[in-house]
Amino acid sequence: MERVVQCLAAKASLTGKRILVTAGPTREYIDQLRFISNPSSGKMGYALAQEAQKRGAEVTLISGPTNLSPPNGVHFIGVDTAQTMYKAAAKYFKANDALIMTAAVADYTSAKQIKGKLKKGPQELSLSLVPTTDILTQVSRNKGNKLLIGFAAEVEQLLDNAKQKLKRKNLDLIIANDVSQPGVGFEVDTNAITIIDKAGQIEEYPLMSKQRAAQIILDKIAYIWEQKNAG
Ligand code: PMT
């Protein structure tokens, strides 16, 4: 009986909240057929969207190209480039209470997109790259009372790098994952997350399913809202 009560309480905890989640990779086109991307499968972001929806939140999922089906009951927006993801995030952020940026957004894009298909030739070819818009930094300018949650995919100095991103991007929480470790981060069904909050509190979790990691992240978000309401 006790277990059922706890379960119902957890499910009810996000009712009335509107949560925007981004997931998957972006594609930065060199010509009409070739692009720069990364191995993000979308699994972490889709798990968050699904779990938030199950707990009663109204969820919008903005996703780069993946092989996954949008979770039932979630408002789905498909995008491809960092720029299209930025435009969608900026548009939908206004109507949401929290943004969870799980997407692996490219930091650089090709300075120019070649029309048609780039022809092969004997000469060396250089590609000029320019920075993409940082979505979290931009939307944080209109943060107000909303929660901003970022992820940090690191291969070294996990905590230091994640803390810097938390500060630089004006986040409430950052979820750090050391993607150099087996079973962690891109493509796999599991993750090992470290949650860092604005006050510098650090919670480290062992390897677990992305579904379970999503539950822990959403518990933390629900807790922050609870604290805000109480204060
Ligand atoms: O999709 P999966 O296969 O399940 O893999 C999950 C994951 C590894 C993609 C996920 O757990 C993860 O770590 N996502 C963040 C990946 C990333 O781009 O991290 P970053 O450290 O480069 O970026 C920091 C934060 O800034 C991220 O929240 C990112 O979404 C955001 N960002 C990055 C670039 C940009 N132009 N705008 C941004 O807002």
Short mmCIF file of C-alpha atoms in Angstrom, two decimals, residues 60-170:
data_model
loop_
_atom_site.label_atom_id
_atom_site.label_comp_id
_atom_site.label_asym_id
_atom_site.label_seq_id
_atom_site.Cartn_x
_atom_site.Cartn_y
_atom_site.Cartn_z
CA THR A 60 7.01 19.78 -25.75
CA LEU A 61 9.91 17.84 -27.26
CA ILE A 62 12.18 19.55 -29.79
CA SER A 63 14.32 16.92 -31.42
CA GLY A 64 17.07 16.64 -33.97
CA PRO A 65 16.98 13.61 -36.30
CA THR A 66 16.81 10.28 -34.40
CA ASN A 67 15.43 6.77 -34.96
CA LEU A 68 13.04 7.09 -32.02
CA SER A 69 9.27 7.59 -32.11
CA PRO A 70 7.99 10.62 -30.21
CA PRO A 71 6.56 9.52 -26.83
CA ASN A 72 2.75 9.38 -26.63
CA GLY A 73 1.05 12.52 -25.42
CA VAL A 74 4.08 14.74 -26.08
CA HIS A 75 3.94 17.75 -28.43
CA PHE A 76 6.71 16.99 -30.94
CA ILE A 77 8.75 19.46 -33.03
CA GLY A 78 11.32 17.99 -35.41
CA VAL A 79 14.33 20.15 -36.34
CA ASP A 80 17.72 19.53 -37.95
CA THR A 81 20.28 22.35 -37.63
CA ALA A 82 21.43 24.22 -34.49
CA GLN A 83 19.74 27.31 -35.92
CA THR A 84 16.35 25.58 -36.37
CA MET A 85 16.66 24.13 -32.86
CA TYR A 86 17.45 27.61 -31.50
CA LYS A 87 14.43 29.16 -33.26
CA ALA A 88 12.07 26.46 -31.96
CA ALA A 89 13.51 26.61 -28.41
CA ALA A 90 13.25 30.42 -28.28
CA LYS A 91 9.64 30.26 -29.55
CA TYR A 92 8.41 27.53 -27.17
CA PHE A 93 10.44 28.66 -24.13
CA LYS A 94 8.01 31.55 -23.62
CA ALA A 95 5.08 29.21 -22.88
CA ASN A 96 6.99 26.76 -20.65
CA ASP A 97 8.03 26.64 -17.01
CA ALA A 98 11.30 24.80 -17.60
CA LEU A 99 13.71 24.00 -20.41
CA ILE A 100 15.81 20.83 -20.23
CA MET A 101 18.54 21.01 -22.90
CA THR A 102 19.54 17.39 -23.44
CA ALA A 103 20.30 17.91 -27.14
CA ALA A 104 23.85 17.63 -28.41
CA VAL A 105 23.84 20.91 -30.30
CA ALA A 106 26.78 21.58 -32.62
CA ASP A 107 29.07 24.33 -31.36
CA TYR A 108 30.17 25.17 -34.91
CA THR A 109 28.48 25.25 -38.29
CA SER A 110 29.82 25.59 -41.81
CA ALA A 111 30.39 29.26 -42.75
CA LYS A 112 28.71 28.65 -46.10
CA GLN A 113 26.43 25.95 -47.45
CA ILE A 114 27.33 24.83 -50.94
CA LYS A 115 24.30 24.48 -53.22
CA GLY A 116 23.86 20.98 -54.65
CA LYS A 117 26.62 18.40 -54.15
CA LEU A 118 30.26 19.32 -53.58
CA LYS A 119 32.34 17.83 -56.41
CA LYS A 120 35.41 15.78 -55.62
CA GLY A 121 38.71 17.19 -56.94
CA PRO A 122 42.43 16.50 -56.46
CA GLN A 123 43.06 19.62 -54.35
CA GLU A 124 43.00 19.90 -50.56
CA LEU A 125 39.78 21.32 -49.22
CA SER A 126 39.42 23.52 -46.14
CA LEU A 127 36.19 24.01 -44.32
CA SER A 128 35.51 27.28 -42.57
CA LEU A 129 33.42 26.95 -39.40
CA VAL A 130 31.62 29.64 -37.42
CA PRO A 131 30.12 29.33 -33.90
CA THR A 132 26.43 28.49 -33.61
CA THR A 133 24.09 30.46 -31.38
CA ASP A 134 24.31 29.16 -27.81
CA ILE A 135 20.68 28.30 -27.14
CA LEU A 136 20.88 28.20 -23.33
CA THR A 137 22.75 31.49 -23.12
CA GLN A 138 20.26 33.20 -25.42
CA VAL A 139 17.07 31.94 -23.77
CA SER A 140 18.48 32.65 -20.29
CA ARG A 141 18.14 36.37 -21.11
CA ASN A 142 14.36 35.93 -20.74
CA LYS A 143 14.61 33.42 -17.90
CA GLY A 144 12.36 35.16 -15.37
CA ASN A 145 11.05 32.54 -12.95
CA LYS A 146 11.58 29.61 -15.31
CA LEU A 147 14.00 26.77 -14.65
CA LEU A 148 16.90 26.18 -17.01
CA ILE A 149 18.56 22.78 -16.96
CA GLY A 150 21.60 22.00 -19.08
CA PHE A 151 23.66 18.89 -19.68
CA ALA A 152 27.45 18.77 -19.86
CA ALA A 153 29.03 16.05 -22.00
CA GLU A 154 32.64 15.93 -20.85
CA VAL A 155 35.66 13.73 -21.44
CA GLU A 156 37.89 15.32 -18.77
CA GLN A 157 37.56 17.53 -15.67
CA LEU A 158 33.87 16.67 -15.41
CA LEU A 159 33.03 18.78 -12.37
CA ASP A 160 35.12 21.87 -13.22
CA ASN A 161 33.86 22.05 -16.80
CA ALA A 162 30.25 21.42 -15.80
CA LYS A 163 30.37 24.07 -13.04
CA GLN A 164 31.73 26.61 -15.53
CA LYS A 165 28.88 25.84 -17.95
CA LEU A 166 26.30 26.12 -15.15
CA LYS A 167 27.57 29.61 -14.35
CA ARG A 168 28.25 30.83 -17.90
CA LYS A 169 24.82 29.75 -19.15
CA ASN A 170 22.92 30.98 -16.05
#
